[in-house]
Coordinates of C-alpha atoms and ligand atoms in Angstrom, one line a residue:
X1 CA 179.5 -68.2 160.1
X2 CA 177.4 -65.4 161.6
X3 CA 177.8 -64.0 165.1
X4 CA 175.3 -65.1 167.7
X5 CA 172.6 -62.4 168.0
X6 CA 171.0 -60.9 171.0
X7 CA 167.6 -61.4 169.5
X8 CA 165.6 -64.1 167.9
X9 CA 167.9 -66.8 166.5
X10 CA 165.8 -67.2 163.4
X11 CA 165.5 -63.5 162.2
X12 CA 167.8 -61.7 164.6
X13 CA 170.7 -61.0 162.1
X14 CA 170.0 -57.3 161.4
X15 CA 169.2 -56.4 165.0
X16 CA 171.6 -54.9 167.4
X17 CA 169.4 -55.0 170.5
X18 CA 167.0 -57.7 171.7
X19 CA 163.3 -57.2 172.2
X20 CA 162.1 -56.3 175.7
X21 CA 160.3 -59.2 177.4
X22 CA 157.0 -57.4 177.1
X23 CA 157.4 -57.1 173.3
X24 CA 158.3 -60.7 172.9
X25 CA 155.2 -61.7 174.9
X26 CA 153.0 -59.4 172.9
X27 CA 154.1 -60.5 169.5
X28 CA 154.4 -64.2 170.2
X29 CA 151.7 -66.5 169.0
X30 CA 153.0 -69.8 170.2
X31 CA 150.5 -70.0 173.0
X32 CA 147.8 -70.6 170.5
X33 CA 149.4 -71.4 167.1
X34 CA 151.1 -74.5 168.6
X35 CA 147.8 -76.1 167.5
X36 CA 149.0 -75.9 163.9
X37 CA 152.1 -78.1 164.6
X38 CA 150.9 -81.2 162.8
X39 CA 149.9 -79.1 159.7
X40 CA 153.1 -77.2 159.8
X41 CA 155.1 -80.4 159.8
X42 CA 153.0 -81.9 157.0
X43 CA 153.5 -78.8 154.8
X44 CA 157.3 -78.7 155.6
X45 CA 157.6 -82.4 154.5
X46 CA 155.9 -81.5 151.2
X47 CA 158.1 -78.4 150.7
X48 CA 161.3 -80.4 151.5
X49 CA 160.3 -83.1 148.9
X50 CA 159.8 -80.4 146.3
X51 CA 163.1 -78.7 147.2
X52 CA 164.8 -82.1 146.7
X53 CA 163.1 -82.6 143.4
X54 CA 164.3 -79.2 142.1
X55 CA 167.8 -79.9 143.3
X56 CA 168.0 -77.5 146.3
X57 CA 168.3 -80.3 148.8
X58 CA 170.5 -83.4 148.6
X59 CA 168.9 -86.8 149.1
X60 CA 170.7 -87.1 152.4
X61 CA 169.4 -83.7 153.5
X62 CA 165.8 -84.6 152.7
X63 CA 166.2 -87.9 154.7
X64 CA 167.5 -85.9 157.7
X65 CA 164.7 -83.3 157.4
X66 CA 162.0 -86.0 157.2
X67 CA 163.5 -87.8 160.1
X68 CA 163.8 -84.6 162.2
X69 CA 160.2 -83.6 161.5
X70 CA 158.9 -87.0 162.3
X71 CA 160.8 -87.0 165.6
X72 CA 159.4 -83.5 166.5
X73 CA 155.9 -84.9 165.7
X74 CA 156.4 -87.9 168.0
X75 CA 157.7 -85.6 170.7
X76 CA 154.6 -83.4 170.4
X77 CA 152.3 -86.4 170.4
X78 CA 154.0 -87.8 173.5
X79 CA 154.0 -84.3 175.1
X80 CA 157.8 -84.4 175.6
X81 CA 158.2 -81.2 173.6
X82 CA 158.1 -77.7 175.0
X83 CA 157.6 -74.4 173.1
X84 CA 159.7 -71.3 173.4
X85 CA 158.1 -67.9 173.5
X86 CA 161.5 -66.5 172.4
X87 CA 160.9 -68.2 169.1
X88 CA 157.7 -66.4 168.6
X89 CA 155.5 -68.9 166.7
X90 CA 155.0 -72.5 165.7
X91 CA 156.9 -72.1 162.4
X92 CA 160.1 -70.8 164.0
X93 CA 159.8 -73.2 167.0
X94 CA 159.7 -76.2 164.6
X95 CA 162.5 -74.9 162.4
X96 CA 164.8 -74.2 165.4
X97 CA 164.1 -77.6 166.9
X98 CA 164.7 -79.3 163.5
X99 CA 168.1 -77.5 163.2
X100 CA 169.0 -78.6 166.7
X101 CA 168.2 -82.2 165.7
X102 CA 169.7 -82.4 162.2
X103 CA 172.0 -79.5 161.8
X104 CA 172.6 -77.7 158.5
X105 CA 169.9 -79.5 156.6
X106 CA 167.4 -77.9 158.9
X107 CA 168.7 -74.5 158.1
X108 CA 168.0 -75.1 154.4
X109 CA 164.3 -76.0 154.8
X110 CA 163.2 -72.4 154.6
X111 CA 164.6 -71.9 151.1
X112 CA 162.0 -70.5 148.7
X113 CA 159.3 -70.0 151.4
X114 CA 158.3 -67.6 154.1
X115 CA 156.3 -67.8 157.2
X116 CA 153.6 -65.9 155.3
X117 CA 152.9 -68.6 152.9
X118 CA 153.6 -71.2 155.6
X119 CA 150.9 -69.9 157.9
X120 CA 148.4 -69.4 155.1
X121 CA 149.0 -73.1 154.2
X122 CA 148.9 -74.4 157.7
X123 CA 145.6 -72.7 158.6
X124 CA 143.9 -74.0 155.4
X125 CA 145.1 -77.5 156.2
X126 CA 143.9 -77.2 159.8
X127 CA 140.5 -75.9 158.7
X128 CA 140.2 -78.6 156.1
X129 CA 140.6 -81.3 158.7
X130 CA 138.2 -79.5 161.0
X131 CA 135.6 -79.2 158.2
X132 CA 135.8 -83.0 157.8
X133 CA 135.0 -83.5 161.5
X134 CA 132.2 -80.9 161.4
X135 CA 130.6 -82.6 158.3
X136 CA 130.5 -85.9 160.3
X137 CA 129.0 -84.3 163.4
X138 CA 126.5 -82.3 161.4
X139 CA 125.4 -85.5 159.7
X140 CA 125.0 -87.4 163.0
X141 CA 122.8 -84.6 164.4
X142 CA 120.6 -84.5 161.3
X143 CA 120.3 -88.3 161.6
X144 CA 119.1 -88.0 165.2
X145 CA 116.5 -85.3 164.2
X146 CA 115.2 -87.2 161.3
X147 CA 114.9 -90.4 163.4
X148 CA 112.9 -88.5 166.0
X149 CA 110.7 -87.0 163.2
X150 CA 110.0 -90.5 161.9
X151 CA 108.6 -91.7 165.2
X152 CA 106.5 -88.5 165.5
X153 CA 105.2 -88.4 162.0
X154 CA 101.6 -88.4 163.3
X155 CA 102.1 -86.7 166.7
X156 CA 99.9 -83.6 166.7
X157 CA 101.1 -80.3 168.1
X158 CA 100.1 -76.7 167.5
X159 CA 102.1 -74.8 164.9
X160 CA 102.8 -71.2 165.8
X161 CA 103.0 -67.8 164.1
X162 CA 103.7 -64.8 166.4
X163 CA 104.1 -67.5 169.1
X164 CA 100.3 -67.7 169.0
X165 CA 98.7 -71.1 168.2
X166 CA 98.1 -71.0 164.4
X167 CA 97.3 -74.3 162.9
X168 CA 97.7 -78.0 163.9
X169 CA 100.9 -79.6 162.6
X170 CA 102.7 -82.8 163.2
X171 CA 105.7 -82.8 165.5
X172 CA 107.6 -84.8 162.9
X173 CA 107.0 -82.0 160.4
X174 CA 108.4 -79.4 162.8
X175 CA 111.5 -81.5 163.4
X176 CA 112.1 -81.9 159.7
X177 CA 112.0 -78.1 159.5
X178 CA 115.0 -78.1 161.8
X179 CA 116.7 -80.6 159.5
X180 CA 116.2 -78.3 156.5
X181 CA 118.1 -75.5 158.3
X182 CA 121.0 -77.8 159.0
X183 CA 120.9 -79.1 155.4
X184 CA 121.5 -75.6 154.2
X185 CA 124.4 -75.2 156.7
X186 CA 125.9 -78.3 155.2
X187 CA 125.7 -76.8 151.7
X188 CA 127.4 -73.6 153.0
X189 CA 130.2 -75.6 154.6
X190 CA 130.9 -77.4 151.3
X191 CA 131.0 -74.2 149.5
X192 CA 133.5 -72.7 151.9
X193 CA 135.6 -75.9 151.6
X194 CA 135.7 -75.5 147.9
X195 CA 137.3 -72.1 147.9
X196 CA 139.6 -72.9 150.9
X197 CA 141.1 -75.9 149.2
X198 CA 143.9 -74.1 147.3
X199 CA 147.5 -74.2 148.2
X200 CA 149.3 -70.8 148.9
X201 CA 152.7 -72.5 149.4
X202 CA 155.3 -71.0 147.1
X203 CA 153.9 -67.5 147.4
X204 CA 156.8 -67.0 149.8
X205 CA 156.7 -63.5 151.5
X206 CA 154.4 -62.1 148.8
X207 CA 156.3 -62.0 145.5
X208 CA 157.2 -65.7 145.1
X209 CA 160.8 -66.9 144.8
X210 CA 163.6 -67.0 142.4
X211 CA 164.0 -70.8 142.9
X212 CA 162.3 -72.9 140.2
X213 CA 159.7 -74.3 142.6
X214 CA 157.1 -76.8 141.6
X215 CA 153.9 -75.5 143.1
X216 CA 151.8 -78.2 141.5
X217 CA 153.8 -80.8 143.3
X218 CA 153.4 -79.3 146.8
X219 CA 149.7 -78.6 146.1
X220 CA 149.2 -82.3 145.1
X221 CA 151.2 -83.7 148.0
X222 CA 149.1 -81.7 150.4
X223 CA 145.9 -82.8 148.5
X224 CA 144.8 -79.3 147.6
X225 CA 142.8 -78.8 144.4
X226 CA 145.4 -76.4 142.9
X227 CA 148.0 -73.8 143.9
X228 CA 146.5 -70.3 144.5
X229 CA 146.7 -68.2 141.4
X230 CA 148.5 -65.1 142.7
X231 CA 151.3 -64.9 145.2
X232 CA 150.2 -61.6 146.7
X233 CA 146.6 -62.9 147.2
X234 CA 148.0 -66.2 148.4
X235 CA 149.5 -64.7 151.6
X236 CA 146.9 -62.0 152.2
X237 CA 143.7 -63.8 151.6
X238 CA 141.7 -64.8 154.7
X239 CA 138.3 -64.7 153.0
X240 CA 137.9 -68.4 153.8
X241 CA 138.1 -67.7 157.5
X242 CA 135.2 -65.3 157.2
X243 CA 133.2 -67.7 155.0
X244 CA 133.8 -70.4 157.6
X245 CA 132.6 -68.1 160.4
X246 CA 129.6 -67.1 158.3
X247 CA 128.7 -70.8 158.0
X248 CA 129.3 -71.2 161.8
X249 CA 127.3 -68.1 162.8
X250 CA 124.3 -69.3 160.8
X251 CA 124.7 -72.8 162.1
X252 CA 124.8 -71.5 165.7
X253 CA 121.8 -69.2 164.9
X254 CA 119.9 -72.4 163.9
X255 CA 121.0 -74.3 167.0
X256 CA 120.0 -71.3 169.1
X257 CA 116.5 -71.2 167.4
X258 CA 116.2 -75.0 168.1
X259 CA 117.4 -74.4 171.7
X260 CA 114.9 -71.6 172.2
X261 CA 112.1 -74.0 171.2
X262 CA 113.3 -76.7 173.4
X263 CA 113.6 -74.3 176.3
X264 CA 110.0 -73.0 175.7
X265 CA 108.6 -76.5 175.2
X266 CA 110.2 -77.7 178.5
X267 CA 108.7 -74.9 180.5
X268 CA 105.7 -75.6 182.8
X269 CA 103.6 -73.2 180.6
X270 CA 104.1 -75.3 177.5
X271 CA 105.0 -78.7 179.0
X272 CA 105.3 -80.2 175.4
X273 CA 108.5 -82.2 175.9
X274 CA 110.9 -83.5 178.5
X275 CA 114.6 -84.2 178.2
X276 CA 116.4 -86.7 180.5
X277 CA 117.7 -85.5 183.8
X278 CA 121.2 -86.2 182.7
X279 CA 121.0 -83.3 180.3
X280 CA 119.6 -80.8 182.8
X281 CA 121.0 -79.2 185.9
X282 CA 119.4 -78.1 189.2
X283 CA 119.4 -75.0 191.2
X284 CA 121.6 -74.4 194.3
X285 CA 118.7 -72.8 196.1
X286 CA 115.4 -74.1 194.6
X287 CA 115.2 -77.8 195.1
X288 CA 112.4 -78.4 192.6
X289 CA 114.3 -76.9 189.6
X290 CA 115.3 -78.8 186.4
X291 CA 116.9 -76.3 184.1
X292 CA 117.6 -76.7 180.4
X293 CA 121.2 -75.5 180.7
X294 CA 122.5 -77.2 177.5
X295 CA 120.2 -75.4 175.1
X296 CA 120.6 -72.2 177.1
X297 CA 124.4 -72.5 176.8
X298 CA 124.2 -73.2 173.1
X299 CA 121.9 -70.1 172.7
X300 CA 124.5 -68.1 174.6
X301 CA 127.5 -69.5 172.6
X302 CA 125.9 -68.3 169.4
X303 CA 126.9 -64.8 170.6
X304 CA 130.6 -65.8 170.7
X305 CA 130.5 -67.1 167.2
X306 CA 128.9 -63.9 165.9
X307 CA 131.7 -62.1 167.8
X308 CA 134.3 -64.2 166.0
X309 CA 132.8 -63.4 162.6
X310 CA 132.8 -59.7 163.3
X311 CA 136.4 -60.0 164.6
X312 CA 137.5 -61.6 161.3
X313 CA 135.6 -59.2 159.1
X314 CA 137.1 -56.3 161.0
X315 CA 140.6 -57.8 160.8
X316 CA 140.4 -57.9 157.0
X317 CA 138.7 -54.5 156.5
X318 CA 141.1 -51.9 155.0
X319 CA 144.1 -54.2 155.6
X320 CA 146.5 -53.3 152.8
X321 CA 148.0 -56.2 150.7
X322 CA 149.9 -58.3 151.3
X323 CA 150.7 -60.0 154.6
X324 CA 150.4 -58.0 157.8
X325 CA 150.8 -59.1 161.4
X326 CA 147.1 -58.4 161.9
X327 CA 146.5 -61.8 160.4
X328 CA 148.0 -63.5 163.4
X329 CA 144.8 -62.5 165.1
X330 CA 142.7 -64.9 162.9
X331 CA 143.7 -68.0 164.7
X332 CA 142.0 -67.7 168.0
X333 CA 138.8 -66.8 166.4
X334 CA 139.0 -69.8 164.1
X335 CA 140.1 -72.3 166.8
X336 CA 137.3 -71.1 169.1
X337 CA 134.7 -71.3 166.4
X338 CA 135.7 -74.8 165.5
X339 CA 135.8 -76.0 169.1
X340 CA 132.5 -74.3 169.9
X341 CA 130.6 -75.7 167.0
X342 CA 132.0 -79.2 167.3
X343 CA 131.1 -79.4 171.0
X344 CA 127.7 -77.9 170.4
X345 CA 126.9 -80.4 167.6
X346 CA 128.1 -83.3 169.7
X347 CA 126.1 -82.4 172.8
X348 CA 123.0 -81.8 170.7
X349 CA 123.3 -85.2 169.1
X350 CA 123.4 -86.8 172.5
X351 CA 120.4 -84.8 173.8
X352 CA 118.0 -84.9 170.8
X353 CA 117.2 -88.6 171.0
X354 CA 116.3 -88.1 174.7
X355 CA 113.4 -85.7 173.8
X356 CA 110.1 -87.2 174.9
X357 CA 107.0 -85.5 173.5
X358 CA 104.1 -85.1 175.9
X359 CA 101.6 -86.2 173.3
X360 CA 98.4 -85.5 175.2
X361 CA 99.5 -82.1 176.3
X362 CA 100.6 -81.2 172.7
X363 CA 97.2 -82.4 171.4
X364 CA 95.3 -80.5 174.1
X365 CA 97.2 -77.3 173.3
X366 CA 96.6 -77.7 169.5
X367 CA 92.9 -78.0 170.2
X368 CA 92.8 -74.9 172.4
X369 CA 93.4 -72.1 169.9
X370 CA 90.6 -72.8 167.4
X371 CA 93.4 -73.9 165.3
X372 CA 91.3 -75.7 162.7
X373 CA 89.4 -72.4 161.8
X374 CA 91.3 -72.2 158.5
X375 CA 90.3 -75.8 157.7
X376 CA 86.7 -74.8 158.2
X377 CA 87.1 -71.8 155.9
X378 CA 88.7 -74.0 153.2
X379 CA 85.9 -76.5 153.6
X380 CA 83.4 -73.8 152.9
X381 CA 85.3 -72.7 149.8
X382 CA 85.1 -76.3 148.6
X383 CA 81.3 -76.0 149.1
X384 CA 81.2 -73.0 146.8
X385 CA 81.5 -70.1 149.2
X386 CA 84.0 -67.3 148.1
X387 CA 87.0 -67.4 150.5
X388 CA 86.4 -63.9 152.0
X389 CA 82.8 -64.8 152.9
X390 CA 83.9 -68.1 154.3
X391 CA 86.6 -66.3 156.4
X392 CA 83.9 -64.0 157.8
X393 CA 81.4 -66.9 158.6
X394 CA 84.1 -68.9 160.4
X395 CA 85.2 -65.8 162.3
X396 CA 81.6 -65.6 163.7
X397 CA 81.7 -69.4 164.5
X398 CA 85.0 -68.9 166.4
X399 CA 83.4 -66.0 168.4
X400 CA 80.6 -68.3 169.4
X401 CA 83.1 -71.0 170.4
X402 CA 85.0 -68.5 172.5
X403 CA 81.8 -67.4 174.2
X404 CA 80.8 -71.0 175.0
X405 CA 84.4 -71.9 175.9
X406 CA 84.5 -74.9 173.6
X407 CA 86.4 -75.8 170.4
X408 CA 84.7 -75.3 167.1
X409 CA 84.5 -79.1 166.4
X410 CA 82.3 -79.3 169.6
X411 CA 79.6 -77.0 168.1
X412 CA 76.5 -79.0 167.0
X413 CA 76.0 -79.3 163.2
X414 CA 72.6 -77.6 163.4
X415 CA 74.2 -74.5 165.1
X416 CA 77.0 -74.5 162.5
X417 CA 74.4 -74.5 159.8
X418 CA 72.8 -71.3 161.1
X419 CA 76.1 -69.6 160.1
X420 CA 76.3 -71.2 156.7
X421 CA 73.7 -73.7 155.4
X422 CA 76.3 -75.3 153.2
X423 CA 77.9 -77.0 156.2
X424 CA 77.2 -80.8 156.3
X425 CA 78.1 -83.8 158.5
X426 CA 81.4 -84.3 156.6
X427 CA 82.7 -81.0 158.2
X428 CA 83.9 -83.0 161.2
X429 CA 86.3 -84.9 159.0
X430 CA 88.3 -81.7 158.5
X431 CA 87.9 -79.6 161.6
X432 CA 89.2 -82.2 164.0
X433 CA 93.0 -82.0 164.6
X434 CA 93.6 -85.4 162.9
X435 CA 91.5 -84.4 159.9
X436 CA 93.2 -81.1 159.6
X437 CA 96.8 -82.4 159.5
X438 CA 95.7 -85.3 157.2
X439 CA 94.3 -82.9 154.7
X440 CA 97.6 -81.1 154.2
X441 CA 98.7 -83.9 152.0
X442 CA 101.0 -82.3 149.4
X443 CA 104.8 -82.1 148.9
X444 CA 106.2 -80.2 151.9
X445 CA 103.0 -80.5 153.9
X446 CA 102.4 -81.7 157.4
X447 CA 100.2 -84.8 156.8
X448 CA 101.8 -87.9 158.5
X449 CA 102.1 -89.6 155.1
X450 CA 104.1 -86.6 153.8
X451 CA 106.3 -86.5 156.9
X452 CA 107.2 -90.1 156.5
X453 CA 108.1 -89.6 152.8
X454 CA 110.0 -86.4 153.6
X455 CA 112.0 -88.2 156.3
X456 CA 113.0 -90.9 153.9
X457 CA 114.1 -88.3 151.3
X458 CA 116.1 -86.5 154.0
X459 CA 117.8 -89.8 155.1
X460 CA 118.7 -90.6 151.5
X461 CA 120.2 -87.1 151.0
X462 CA 122.4 -87.9 154.1
X463 CA 123.5 -91.2 152.7
X464 CA 124.4 -89.7 149.4
X465 CA 126.8 -87.2 150.9
Ligands
LIG501 N1 152.7 -66.0 163.5 C1 152.5 -65.4 162.2 C2 150.9 -65.4 161.9 O1 150.3 -66.1 162.6 C3 153.2 -66.1 161.2 C4 153.6 -65.2 160.0 C5 154.6 -64.2 160.4 N2 155.1 -63.5 159.4 C6 155.8 -62.4 159.5 N3 156.2 -61.8 158.5 N4 155.9 -61.8 160.7 O2 150.5 -64.8 161.0

C-alpha cells in the first residue's frame, strides 16, 4: 500500500529523509530496554485479547499474534534473536518481528495503543516482578540476622554513642536493631508496590483512543489492581520509579551503616568479629592483609543508588505533561538499582551467617569504658538519692577508677561507701556487665530474655508476610 520509506519502517511514513547514523544511535534505547522484552510480549498478548473481544481482531488474527509473540519469546530465551538499532526500541523491534512472522495481523496489534502507554505498562510489570524478588531476598537477609541474634542473645558488647563506649548491650540486641531498619524498608517497598500496581494500558499516546477498549479487561489480564484513572497521567507518571529508588536508597543506606560497623568491628583496633576468608580479599603487596571488600563495596554502591534517585527526580522535575522522550532515561537507573540491591542483599545473606563474634574481646571492651556508671547512678536513685546527686557521686567514683586504672566494679565496697554511704553489697549485682544488661529487662530492652522474645516476634512477623 505505502511506498517503502528511507527511515524507520514503523514510523517513517511522513519522513522524506532518513536519520543520520549518529541520530539513530543517540535516540535508540534497544541496548538497554531489550530487558523489557518479556513484559512487552505479555502486555501485547493482553492487548490483543482485548482487541479481539471488542471486535478489532478476528479470531484467526488473534491466534496468529499469540503464536508470533510466543515464537519471539522462545527465540529470545534461546538467544537466537537479534535486536536492530534501526528499530529504535524494544516495542518496535517486537512489532516488526511479529509482522515478519505473521504478516498483516502483526500490523493491527498497535490499534488503540501507543508506545507511550506500552512502555509505561512494561516498566510497571518489570518492577513488579523485581519487587517480588527483592521481597524474598530481603526476607532471607532478615532471617539470617535474626538467627545470628538468637545465638548471641547473651553475648555482651559495648554499645556506642559518638563512637565512644556508652553502655553494655547484648550483641543480639544490636543485630535486632539492624533487623528493624530492614523491616521498615520492607514496609516502604510494599507501599511503593501498592501505587505502582495500576495499569496505564489504553492511555494510548496521552488522550486515550476512539476504539471502545476494555481497560478493565487488560488490567485484570495483567493482574494489576485497576486501570490508571487518567490517560494523561497514565503515560507521564514515573513517580513509582522515584518511590522505588527512595526505598532502594534507604535500604542501601542501611546496608552501608551495617557494612561500616562490620568494617570497624573487623579492624585490629576493635577485633570484635571475624568473617570467613571466603568473603575477604587480600592485598597485592601486603601479604598479611585480609580486607573486608564486600561491606566496603556495598558502602560504595550506596552512592550509585543515591545517584539513580537524584537522576530520576531530576528527570521528572519541570517535565511538562504528558510523555516526553526524557522518560526513556528512567530505565537504566531502574535496572541498575534493581540489580545492585538484589546482588547486595544476596551477598549479605551469604556473609552474615559467617560472622563470628570474638566474645572475650567484646566483653573486655565493654568493661573498659566504665560503661556501667549509669547503672550505678540508677542504683543510687533506687536507694533514695536524687538522680543529679547520684550522677555527681558516680562521676567522682569514675574519676577514682580512672586514676587507679581499674573498672568501677573492682573498687572495694568500703571505698565506694566513702562516696555514698547508701551503697551496699548488692551494688555488684548491677555494676557488672551481666548485671547491667540483665537489668534492662523491658520491652525493647537489651536483656538477654528480651532479645530472645524480640527475635521470636521478628521471626513471626517474617512468617506472616
Ligand atoms: N523507548 C521509549 C521510552 O523508553 C518508548 C516510548 C517512545 N515514545 C515516543 N513517543 N517516542 O520511553
